[in-house]
Short mmCIF file of C-alpha atoms in Angstrom, two decimals:
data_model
loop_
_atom_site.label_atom_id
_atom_site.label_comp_id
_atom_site.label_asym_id
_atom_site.label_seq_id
_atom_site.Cartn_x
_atom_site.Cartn_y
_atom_site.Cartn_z
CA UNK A 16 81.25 89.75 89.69
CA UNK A 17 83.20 91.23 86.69
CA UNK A 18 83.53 94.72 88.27
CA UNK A 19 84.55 93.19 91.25
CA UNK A 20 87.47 91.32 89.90
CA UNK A 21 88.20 94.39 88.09
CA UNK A 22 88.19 96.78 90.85
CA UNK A 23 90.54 94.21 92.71
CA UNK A 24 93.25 93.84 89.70
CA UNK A 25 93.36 97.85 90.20
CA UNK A 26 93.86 98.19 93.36
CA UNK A 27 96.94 95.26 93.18
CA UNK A 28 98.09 97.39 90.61
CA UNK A 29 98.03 100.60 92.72
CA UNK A 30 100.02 98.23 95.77
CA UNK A 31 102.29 97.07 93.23
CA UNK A 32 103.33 100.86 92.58
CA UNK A 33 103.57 101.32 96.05
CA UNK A 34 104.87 98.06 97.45
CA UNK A 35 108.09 98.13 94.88
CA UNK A 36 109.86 101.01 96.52
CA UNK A 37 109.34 100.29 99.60
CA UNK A 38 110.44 96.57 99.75
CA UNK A 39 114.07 97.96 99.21
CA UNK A 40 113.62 98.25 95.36
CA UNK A 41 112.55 95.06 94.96
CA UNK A 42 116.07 93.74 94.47
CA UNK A 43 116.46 90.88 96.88
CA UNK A 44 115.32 87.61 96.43
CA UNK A 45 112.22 87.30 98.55
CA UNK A 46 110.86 90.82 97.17
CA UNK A 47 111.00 89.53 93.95
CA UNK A 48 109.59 86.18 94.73
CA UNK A 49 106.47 87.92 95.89
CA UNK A 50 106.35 90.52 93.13
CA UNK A 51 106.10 87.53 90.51
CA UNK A 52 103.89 86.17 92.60
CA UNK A 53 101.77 89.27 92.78
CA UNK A 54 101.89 89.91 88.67
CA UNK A 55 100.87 86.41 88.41
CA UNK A 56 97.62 87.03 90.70
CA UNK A 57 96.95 90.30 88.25
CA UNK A 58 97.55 87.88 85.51
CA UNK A 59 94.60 85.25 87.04
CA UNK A 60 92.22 88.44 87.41
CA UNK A 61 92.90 89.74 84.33
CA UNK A 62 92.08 86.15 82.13
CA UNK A 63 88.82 85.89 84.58
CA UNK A 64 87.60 88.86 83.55
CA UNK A 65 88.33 88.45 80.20
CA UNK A 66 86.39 84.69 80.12
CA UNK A 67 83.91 86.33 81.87
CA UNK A 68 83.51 89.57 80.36
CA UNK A 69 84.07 88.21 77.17
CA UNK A 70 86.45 91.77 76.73
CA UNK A 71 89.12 91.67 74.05
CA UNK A 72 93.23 92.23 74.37
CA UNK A 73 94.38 96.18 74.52
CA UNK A 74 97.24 95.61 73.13
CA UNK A 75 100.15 98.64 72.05
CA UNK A 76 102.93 99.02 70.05
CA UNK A 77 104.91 99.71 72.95
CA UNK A 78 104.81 96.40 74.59
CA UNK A 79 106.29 95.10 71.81
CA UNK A 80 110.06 96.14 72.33
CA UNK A 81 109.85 94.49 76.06
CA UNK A 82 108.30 91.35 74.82
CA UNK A 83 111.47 91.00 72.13
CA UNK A 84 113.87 91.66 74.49
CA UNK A 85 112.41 88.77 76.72
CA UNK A 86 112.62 86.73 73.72
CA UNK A 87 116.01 87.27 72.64
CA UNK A 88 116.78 86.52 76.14
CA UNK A 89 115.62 83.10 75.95
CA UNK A 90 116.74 82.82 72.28
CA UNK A 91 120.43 83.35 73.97
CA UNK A 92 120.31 80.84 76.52
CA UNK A 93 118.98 77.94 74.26
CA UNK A 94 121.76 75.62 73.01
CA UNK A 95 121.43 76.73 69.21
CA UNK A 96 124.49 73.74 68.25
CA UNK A 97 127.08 71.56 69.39
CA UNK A 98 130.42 72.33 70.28
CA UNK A 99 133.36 71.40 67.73
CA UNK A 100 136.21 71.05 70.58
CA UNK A 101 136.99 67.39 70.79
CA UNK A 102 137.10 67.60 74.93
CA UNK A 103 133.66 69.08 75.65
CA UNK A 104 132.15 67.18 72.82
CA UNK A 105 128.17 66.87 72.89
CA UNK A 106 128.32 70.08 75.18
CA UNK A 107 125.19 72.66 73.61
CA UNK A 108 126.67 75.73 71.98
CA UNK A 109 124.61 79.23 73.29
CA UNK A 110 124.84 82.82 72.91
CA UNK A 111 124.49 83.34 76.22
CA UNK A 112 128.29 83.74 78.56
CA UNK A 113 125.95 82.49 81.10
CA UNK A 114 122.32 80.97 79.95
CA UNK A 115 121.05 80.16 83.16
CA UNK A 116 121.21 84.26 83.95
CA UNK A 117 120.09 85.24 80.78
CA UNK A 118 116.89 82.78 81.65
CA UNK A 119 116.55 84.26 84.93
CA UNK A 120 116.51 88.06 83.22
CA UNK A 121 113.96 86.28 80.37
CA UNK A 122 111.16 85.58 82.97
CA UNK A 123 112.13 88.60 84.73
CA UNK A 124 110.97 90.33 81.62
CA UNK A 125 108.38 88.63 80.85
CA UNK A 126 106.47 89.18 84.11
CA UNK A 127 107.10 92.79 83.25
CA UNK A 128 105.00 92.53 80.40
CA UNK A 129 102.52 91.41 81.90
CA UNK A 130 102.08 93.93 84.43
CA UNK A 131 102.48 96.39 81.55
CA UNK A 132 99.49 94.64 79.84
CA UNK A 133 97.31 94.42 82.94
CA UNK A 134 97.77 98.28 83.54
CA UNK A 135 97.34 98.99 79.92
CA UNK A 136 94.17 97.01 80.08
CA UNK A 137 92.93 98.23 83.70
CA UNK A 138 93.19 101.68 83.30
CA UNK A 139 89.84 101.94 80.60
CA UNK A 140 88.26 105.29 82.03
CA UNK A 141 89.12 108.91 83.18
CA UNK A 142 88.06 108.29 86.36
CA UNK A 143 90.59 105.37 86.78
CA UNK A 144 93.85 107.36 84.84
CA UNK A 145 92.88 110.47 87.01
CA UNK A 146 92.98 108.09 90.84
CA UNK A 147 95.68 106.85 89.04
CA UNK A 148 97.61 110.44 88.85
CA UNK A 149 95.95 111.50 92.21
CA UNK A 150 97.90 108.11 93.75
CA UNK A 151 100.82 109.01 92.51
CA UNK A 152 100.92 112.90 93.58
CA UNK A 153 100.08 111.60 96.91
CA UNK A 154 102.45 108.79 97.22
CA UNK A 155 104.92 110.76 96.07
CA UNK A 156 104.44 113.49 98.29
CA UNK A 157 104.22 111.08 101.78
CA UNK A 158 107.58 109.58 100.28
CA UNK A 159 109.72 112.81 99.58
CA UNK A 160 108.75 113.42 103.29
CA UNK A 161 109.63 110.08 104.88
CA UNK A 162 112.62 109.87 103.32
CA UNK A 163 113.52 113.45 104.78
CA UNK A 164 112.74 112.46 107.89
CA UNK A 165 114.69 109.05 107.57
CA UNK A 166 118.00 111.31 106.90
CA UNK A 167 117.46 112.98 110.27
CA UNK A 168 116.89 110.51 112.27
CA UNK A 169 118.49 107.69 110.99
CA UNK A 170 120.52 108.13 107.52
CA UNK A 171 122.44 105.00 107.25
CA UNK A 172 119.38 102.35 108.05
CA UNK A 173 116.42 102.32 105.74
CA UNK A 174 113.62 102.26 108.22
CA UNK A 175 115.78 101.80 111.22
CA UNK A 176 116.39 97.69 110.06
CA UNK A 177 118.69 97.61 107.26
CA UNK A 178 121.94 98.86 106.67
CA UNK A 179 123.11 98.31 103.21
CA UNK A 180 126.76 98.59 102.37
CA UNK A 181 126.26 101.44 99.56
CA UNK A 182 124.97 104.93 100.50
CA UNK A 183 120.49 104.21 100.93
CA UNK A 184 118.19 107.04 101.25
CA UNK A 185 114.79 106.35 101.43
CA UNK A 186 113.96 102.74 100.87
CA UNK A 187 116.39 102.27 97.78
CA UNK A 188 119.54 100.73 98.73
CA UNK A 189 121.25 103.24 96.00
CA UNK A 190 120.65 106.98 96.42
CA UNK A 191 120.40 106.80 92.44
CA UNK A 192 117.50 104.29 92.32
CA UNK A 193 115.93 106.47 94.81
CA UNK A 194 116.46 110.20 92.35
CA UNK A 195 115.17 108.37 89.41
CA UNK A 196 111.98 107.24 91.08
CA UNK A 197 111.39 110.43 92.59
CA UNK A 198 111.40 112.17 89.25
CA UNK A 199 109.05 109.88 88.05
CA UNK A 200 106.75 110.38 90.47
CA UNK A 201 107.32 114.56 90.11
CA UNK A 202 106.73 114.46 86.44
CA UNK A 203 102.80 113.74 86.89
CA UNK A 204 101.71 116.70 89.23
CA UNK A 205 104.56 118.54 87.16
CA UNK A 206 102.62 118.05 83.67
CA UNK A 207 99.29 118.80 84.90
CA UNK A 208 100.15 122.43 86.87
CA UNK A 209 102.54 123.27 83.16
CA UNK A 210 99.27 122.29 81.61
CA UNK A 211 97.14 124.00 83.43
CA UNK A 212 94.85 120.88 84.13
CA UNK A 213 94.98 121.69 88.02
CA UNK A 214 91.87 123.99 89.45
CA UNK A 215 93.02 127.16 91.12
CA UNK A 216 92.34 126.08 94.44
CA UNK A 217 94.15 122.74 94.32
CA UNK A 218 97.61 124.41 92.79
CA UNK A 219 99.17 124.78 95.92
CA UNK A 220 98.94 121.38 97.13
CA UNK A 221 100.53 120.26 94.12
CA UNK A 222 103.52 122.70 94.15
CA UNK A 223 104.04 121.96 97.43
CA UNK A 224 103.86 118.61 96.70
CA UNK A 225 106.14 118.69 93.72
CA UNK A 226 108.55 120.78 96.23
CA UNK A 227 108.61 118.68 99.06
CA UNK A 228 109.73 115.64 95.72
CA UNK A 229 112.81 118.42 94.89
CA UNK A 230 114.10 118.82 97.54
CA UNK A 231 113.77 114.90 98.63
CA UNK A 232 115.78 114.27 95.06
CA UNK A 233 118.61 116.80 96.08
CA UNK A 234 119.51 115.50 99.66
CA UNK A 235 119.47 112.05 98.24
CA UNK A 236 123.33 113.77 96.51
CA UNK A 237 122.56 112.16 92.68
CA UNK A 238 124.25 113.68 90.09
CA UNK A 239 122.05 111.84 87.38
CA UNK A 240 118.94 112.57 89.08
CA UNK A 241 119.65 116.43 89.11
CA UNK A 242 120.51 116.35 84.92
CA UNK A 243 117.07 114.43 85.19
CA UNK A 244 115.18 116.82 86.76
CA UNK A 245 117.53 119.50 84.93
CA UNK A 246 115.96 118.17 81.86
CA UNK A 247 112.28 117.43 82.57
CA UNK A 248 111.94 121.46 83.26
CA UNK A 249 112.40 122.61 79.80
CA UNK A 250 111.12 119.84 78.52
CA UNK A 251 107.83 120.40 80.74
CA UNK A 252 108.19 124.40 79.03
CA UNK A 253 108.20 123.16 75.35
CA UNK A 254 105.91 120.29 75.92
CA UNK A 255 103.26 122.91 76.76
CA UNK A 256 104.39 126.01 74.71
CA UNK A 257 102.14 125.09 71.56
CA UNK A 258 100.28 128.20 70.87
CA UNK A 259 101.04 130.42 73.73
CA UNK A 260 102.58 133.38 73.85
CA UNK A 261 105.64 134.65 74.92
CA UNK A 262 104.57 136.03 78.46
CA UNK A 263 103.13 131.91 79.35
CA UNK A 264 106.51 130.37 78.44
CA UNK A 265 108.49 133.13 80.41
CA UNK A 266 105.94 132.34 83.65
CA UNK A 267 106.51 128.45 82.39
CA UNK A 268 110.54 128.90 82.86
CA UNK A 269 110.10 131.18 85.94
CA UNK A 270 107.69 128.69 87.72
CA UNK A 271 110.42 126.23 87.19
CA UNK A 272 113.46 128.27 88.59
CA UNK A 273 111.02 128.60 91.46
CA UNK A 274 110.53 125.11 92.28
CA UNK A 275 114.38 124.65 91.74
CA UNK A 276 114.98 127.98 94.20
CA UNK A 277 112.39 126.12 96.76
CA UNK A 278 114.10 122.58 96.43
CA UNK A 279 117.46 124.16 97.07
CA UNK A 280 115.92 126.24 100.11
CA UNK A 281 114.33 123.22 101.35
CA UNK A 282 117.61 121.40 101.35
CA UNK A 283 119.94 124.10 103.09
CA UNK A 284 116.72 124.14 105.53
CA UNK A 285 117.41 120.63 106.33
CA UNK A 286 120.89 120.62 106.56
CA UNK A 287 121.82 119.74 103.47
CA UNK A 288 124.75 122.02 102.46
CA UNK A 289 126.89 118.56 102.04
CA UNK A 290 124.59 117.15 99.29
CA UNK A 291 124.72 120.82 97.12
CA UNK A 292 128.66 120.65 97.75
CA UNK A 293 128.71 117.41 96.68
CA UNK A 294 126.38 118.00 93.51
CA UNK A 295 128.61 120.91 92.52
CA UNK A 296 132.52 119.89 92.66
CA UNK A 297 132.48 116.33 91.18
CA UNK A 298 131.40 115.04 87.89
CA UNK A 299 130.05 111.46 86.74
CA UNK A 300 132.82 109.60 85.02
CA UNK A 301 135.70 109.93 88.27
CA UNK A 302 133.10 109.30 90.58
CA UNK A 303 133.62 106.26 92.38
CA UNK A 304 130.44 104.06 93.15
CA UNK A 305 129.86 101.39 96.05
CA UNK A 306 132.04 99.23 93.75
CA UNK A 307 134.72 101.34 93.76
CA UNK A 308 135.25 101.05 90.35
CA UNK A 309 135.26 104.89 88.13
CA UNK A 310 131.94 104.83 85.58
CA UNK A 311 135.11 105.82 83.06
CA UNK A 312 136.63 102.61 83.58
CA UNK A 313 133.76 100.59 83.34
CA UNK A 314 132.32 102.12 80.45
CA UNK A 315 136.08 101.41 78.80
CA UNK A 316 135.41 97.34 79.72
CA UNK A 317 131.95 97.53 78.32
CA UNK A 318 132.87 99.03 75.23
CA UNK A 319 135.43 96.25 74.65
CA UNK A 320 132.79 93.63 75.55
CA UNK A 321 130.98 95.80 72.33
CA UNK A 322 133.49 95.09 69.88
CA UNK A 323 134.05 91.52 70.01
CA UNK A 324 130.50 90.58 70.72
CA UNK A 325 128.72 93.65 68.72
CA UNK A 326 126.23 90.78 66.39
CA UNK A 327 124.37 88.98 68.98
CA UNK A 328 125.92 90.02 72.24
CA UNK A 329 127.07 88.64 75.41
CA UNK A 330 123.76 87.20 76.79
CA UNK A 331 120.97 89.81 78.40
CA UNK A 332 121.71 89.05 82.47
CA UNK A 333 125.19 88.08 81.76
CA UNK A 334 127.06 91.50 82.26
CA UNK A 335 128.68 90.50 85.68
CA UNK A 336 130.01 86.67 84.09
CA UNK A 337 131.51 88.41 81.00
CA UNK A 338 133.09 91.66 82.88
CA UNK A 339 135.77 90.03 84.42
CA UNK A 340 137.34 88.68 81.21
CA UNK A 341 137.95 92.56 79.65
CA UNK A 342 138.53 93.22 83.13
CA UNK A 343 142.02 95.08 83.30
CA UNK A 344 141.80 96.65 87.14
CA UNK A 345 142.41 94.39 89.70
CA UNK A 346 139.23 92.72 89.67
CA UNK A 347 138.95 92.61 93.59
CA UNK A 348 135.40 93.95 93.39
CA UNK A 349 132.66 92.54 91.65
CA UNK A 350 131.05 94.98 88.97
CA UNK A 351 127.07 93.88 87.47
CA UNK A 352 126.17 96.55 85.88
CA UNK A 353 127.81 99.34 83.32
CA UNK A 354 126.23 102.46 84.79
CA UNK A 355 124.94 102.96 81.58
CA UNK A 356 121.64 101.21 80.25
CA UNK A 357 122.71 102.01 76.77
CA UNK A 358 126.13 100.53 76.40
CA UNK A 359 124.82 97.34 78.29
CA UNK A 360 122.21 96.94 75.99
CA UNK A 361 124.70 97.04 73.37
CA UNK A 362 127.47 94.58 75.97
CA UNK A 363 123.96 92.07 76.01
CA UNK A 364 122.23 91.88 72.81
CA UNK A 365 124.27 93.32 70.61
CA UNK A 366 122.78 94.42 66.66
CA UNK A 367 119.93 92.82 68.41
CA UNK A 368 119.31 94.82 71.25
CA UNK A 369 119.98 97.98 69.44
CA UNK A 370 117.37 97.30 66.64
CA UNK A 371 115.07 96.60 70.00
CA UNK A 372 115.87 99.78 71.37
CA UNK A 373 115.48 101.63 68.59
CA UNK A 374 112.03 99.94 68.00
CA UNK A 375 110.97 101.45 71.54
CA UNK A 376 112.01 104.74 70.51
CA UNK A 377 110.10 105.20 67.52
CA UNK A 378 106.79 103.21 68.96
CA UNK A 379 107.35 105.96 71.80
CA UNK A 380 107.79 108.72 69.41
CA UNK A 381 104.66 107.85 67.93
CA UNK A 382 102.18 107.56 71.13
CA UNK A 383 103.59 110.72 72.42
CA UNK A 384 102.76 112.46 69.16
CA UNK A 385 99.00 111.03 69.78
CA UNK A 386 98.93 111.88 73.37
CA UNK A 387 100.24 115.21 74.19
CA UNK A 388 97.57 116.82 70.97
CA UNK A 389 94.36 115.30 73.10
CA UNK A 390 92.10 118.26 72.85
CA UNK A 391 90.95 117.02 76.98
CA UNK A 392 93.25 119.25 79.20
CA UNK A 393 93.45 116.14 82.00
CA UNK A 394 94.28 114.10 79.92
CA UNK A 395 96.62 116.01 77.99
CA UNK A 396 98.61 117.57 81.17
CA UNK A 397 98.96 114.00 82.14
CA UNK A 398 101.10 112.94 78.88
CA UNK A 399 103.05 115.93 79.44
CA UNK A 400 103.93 114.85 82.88
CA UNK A 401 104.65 110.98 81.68
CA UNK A 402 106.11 112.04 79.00
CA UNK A 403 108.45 114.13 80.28
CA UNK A 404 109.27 111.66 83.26
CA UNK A 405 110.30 108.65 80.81
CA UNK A 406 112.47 111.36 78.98
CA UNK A 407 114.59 111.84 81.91
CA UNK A 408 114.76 108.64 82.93
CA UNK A 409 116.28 107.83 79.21
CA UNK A 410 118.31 110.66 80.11
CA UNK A 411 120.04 109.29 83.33
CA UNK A 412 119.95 105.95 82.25
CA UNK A 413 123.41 107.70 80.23
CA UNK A 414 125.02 107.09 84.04
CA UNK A 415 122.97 104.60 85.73
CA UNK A 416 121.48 101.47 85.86
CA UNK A 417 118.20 102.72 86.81
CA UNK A 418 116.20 100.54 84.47
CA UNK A 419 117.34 97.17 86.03
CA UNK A 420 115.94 98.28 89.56
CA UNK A 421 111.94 96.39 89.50
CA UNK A 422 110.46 99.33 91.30
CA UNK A 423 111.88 101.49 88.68
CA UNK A 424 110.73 99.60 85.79
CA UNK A 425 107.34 99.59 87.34
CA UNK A 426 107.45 102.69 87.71
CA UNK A 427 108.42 103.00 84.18
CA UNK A 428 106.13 101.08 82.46
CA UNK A 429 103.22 102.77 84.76
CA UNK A 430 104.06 106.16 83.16
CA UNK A 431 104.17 104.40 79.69
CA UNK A 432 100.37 102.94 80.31
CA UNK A 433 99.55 106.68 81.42
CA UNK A 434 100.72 107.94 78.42
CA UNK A 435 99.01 105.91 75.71
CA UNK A 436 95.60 105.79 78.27
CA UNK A 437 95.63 109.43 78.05
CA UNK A 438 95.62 109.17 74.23
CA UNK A 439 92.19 107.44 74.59
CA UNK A 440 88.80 108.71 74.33
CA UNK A 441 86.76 107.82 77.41
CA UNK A 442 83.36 108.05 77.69
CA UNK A 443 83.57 109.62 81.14
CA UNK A 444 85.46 112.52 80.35
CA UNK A 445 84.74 115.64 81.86
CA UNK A 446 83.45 118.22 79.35
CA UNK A 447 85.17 121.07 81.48
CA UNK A 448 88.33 119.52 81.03
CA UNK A 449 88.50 119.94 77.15
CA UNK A 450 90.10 123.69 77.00
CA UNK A 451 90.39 123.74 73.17
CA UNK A 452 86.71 123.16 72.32
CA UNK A 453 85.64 125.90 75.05
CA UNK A 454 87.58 128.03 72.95
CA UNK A 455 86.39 126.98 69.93
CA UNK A 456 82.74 127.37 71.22
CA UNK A 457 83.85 131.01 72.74
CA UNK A 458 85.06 132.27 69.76
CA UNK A 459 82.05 130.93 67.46
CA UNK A 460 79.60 132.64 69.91
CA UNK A 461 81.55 136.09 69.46
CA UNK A 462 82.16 135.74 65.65
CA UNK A 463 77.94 134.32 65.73
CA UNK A 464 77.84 138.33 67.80
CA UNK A 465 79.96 140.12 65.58
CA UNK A 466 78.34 138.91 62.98
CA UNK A 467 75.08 140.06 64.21
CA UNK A 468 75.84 143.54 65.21
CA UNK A 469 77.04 143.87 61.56
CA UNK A 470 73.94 143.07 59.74
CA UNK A 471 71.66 145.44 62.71
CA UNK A 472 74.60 148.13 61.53
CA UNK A 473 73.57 147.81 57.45
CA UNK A 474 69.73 147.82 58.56
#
């Protein structure tokens, strides 16, 4: 009974990865309705188990910055006093612009964390984390080609049905939301070939794989997806450079100019010529968005929202109430997010926020430390490849708003449970897997023969 329950928990796990994306993002009402719906089944699974089983709470460091953010956001939409003007006497005082938002984003975190949790608790062998990784390669690689396809045949309707008013590709409304996935779902196969945690005989399906993902991420035309990818590379190359020699990091950085060569022949190939024009002669702060509205000028409001509000902040989920008061454009079109995670953080929670953000740094400073040393090569290649995925998603979230898209944050947190799982000793690891102690063992047994061969020399 227990290992059926969990077996089914990990397998709505694995459709929640899957189903995210490809309900438009999970950004519309009824997508969302069914993803709570669907974390609150996972949640039912998870506490039978656990009264079952009897099994105990796997709790990280990590899910503590979410669960404070969540928090805050209810803290800010409580009524904390009463008002002092005569004519709205009796009328509750909040920190919130608009508390009824800020409550919406609060259990919109909060269901977050708990599919964090779940996966953090789910994923409790190497067997699991590596059908985990396989998903994932796979998934990514049936995406990257449906979404080429769906630019052939039918680029302005995402599967033929819906035609958003912003520029789709894929199954994303925003051709953003859809980069920043896809570079999450590269940076797994991408950490296990720069680890060398691949067998020789599967490499090609995963370069091909990670290809076919490239080139999907450079006819979608992102800007902030490219400096994504841009940055993953090298930071795939140092991740993996401890203790090699020159001659591996040199066939490290050529293997990645080869995948970039391959992505870039795989989108002239295509047809794609517009989307490298495009990538090459504008830049991120005059580019205009489906609001119409520069990132520049928006980044000019938010940092005015910032200084009068820079304590407590405007209310987490209130961005688009409180944007039209520093407003100075015409205001014609309606602007909810600040193209930049970082500065709305800031425009939302203020001191607050910042202190939470700079708790999730240092909590993932400190796992990656753990995980990426792993002596188990799987294991290890896998934290490479998370790893380096959340970096770059840090990184674009300096131009986007991909962290407020569900599928993304999914995504997200998925690479985050991959990360500290891989920093866990399983009792079903392969033996083959751990590199460093073969080495070890290697070099005993020829110190154990050179050592031998001296004393028969002195006889």
């Amino acid at each position: 009974m227990t290992r059926r329950l969990n077996n089914f928990a990990l397998l709505v796990i694995c459709g929640v990865i899957v189903a995210t994306p490809l309900a438009y993002g999970t950004v519309h009402q009824p997508t969302l309705i069914a993803f709570y719906a669907t974390t609150l089944l996972l949640a039912l699974l998870w506490a039978a188990e656990s009264w079952v089983s009897g099994t105990g709470f796997r709790g990280n460091w990590l899910q503590l910055p979410l669960l404070c953010l969540g928090i805050y956001a209810l803290v800010q939409s409580l009524a904390l006093g009463r008002s002092s003007d005569a004519s709205i006497d009796g009328i509750g005082f909040t920190i919130s612009v608009d508390p009824f938002e800020s409550r919406v984003a609060a259990i919109h975190i909060f269901v977050l964390s708990i599919f964090f949790a779940a996966t953090l608790f789910y994923i409790d062998s190497a067997k699991r984390l590596r059908r985990l990784a396989i998903l994932i390669v796979v998934f990514g690689f049936a995406y990257a080609f449906y979404s080429i396809l769906q630019l052939v045949l039918s680029p302005e309707a995402i599967f033929g049905i819906y035609r958003p008013t912003a520029t789709p590709f894929g199954s994303f409304v925003n051709r953003n939301d859809f980069a920043a996935f896809m570079v999450m779902l590269a940076s797994i196969p991408l950490g296990m070939l720069f680890s060398g945690a691949i067998a020789r005989e599967k490499r090609l399906i995963y370069v091909v794989a990670v290809g076919l993902m490239a080139t999907s991420l450079l006819l979608s035309r992102s800007r902030g997806g490219l400096v994504a990818l841009l940055v993953e590379f090298p930071l795939l190359v140092i991740l993996t450079a401890r203790g090699r020699g020159k001659s591996k990091i040199l066939l490290k950085a050529g293997l990645s100019l080869a995948f970039l060569i391959t992505a870039i022949g795989g989108t002239l190939l295509v047809g794609g010529e517009t989307s490298l024009t495009r990538l090459s002669v504008t830049n991120f702060a005059t580019e205009k968005p489906a609001e119409t509205t520069s990132r520049f000028h928006m980044w000019s409001v938010t940092t005015s929202i910032i200084r009068d509000r820079w304590i407590l902040g405007a209310g987490i989920g209130a961005f688009p109430t409180v944007y039209p008061r520093y407003d100075t454009s015409s205001g014609t079109e309606r602007v909810e997010q600040a193209h930049n995670d970082y500065l709305q953080l800031l425009a939302d929670a203020g001191l607050v926020g910042a202190a939470i953000g700079l708790f999730f740094l240092y909590s993932l400073i400190r796992q990656a430390r753990k995980s990426i040393r792993v002596n188990n090569l799987f294991r290890r290649g896998v934290a490479v490849g998370a790893l380096a995925g959340i970096v770059a998603i840090l990184v674009q979230s300096l131009f986007d708003f991909v962290l407020h898209i569900t599928a993304i944050s999914v995504m997200f947190l998925t690479l985050l449970a991959m990360l500290v799982a891989s920093g866990r000793d399983f009792e079903d690891d392969i033996p083959g897997d751990d590199e460093p102690r073969r080495r070890r063992q290697s070099a005993s047994v020829s110190s154990l023969r050179h050592r031998d061969s001296a004393r028969r020399s002195d006889a």
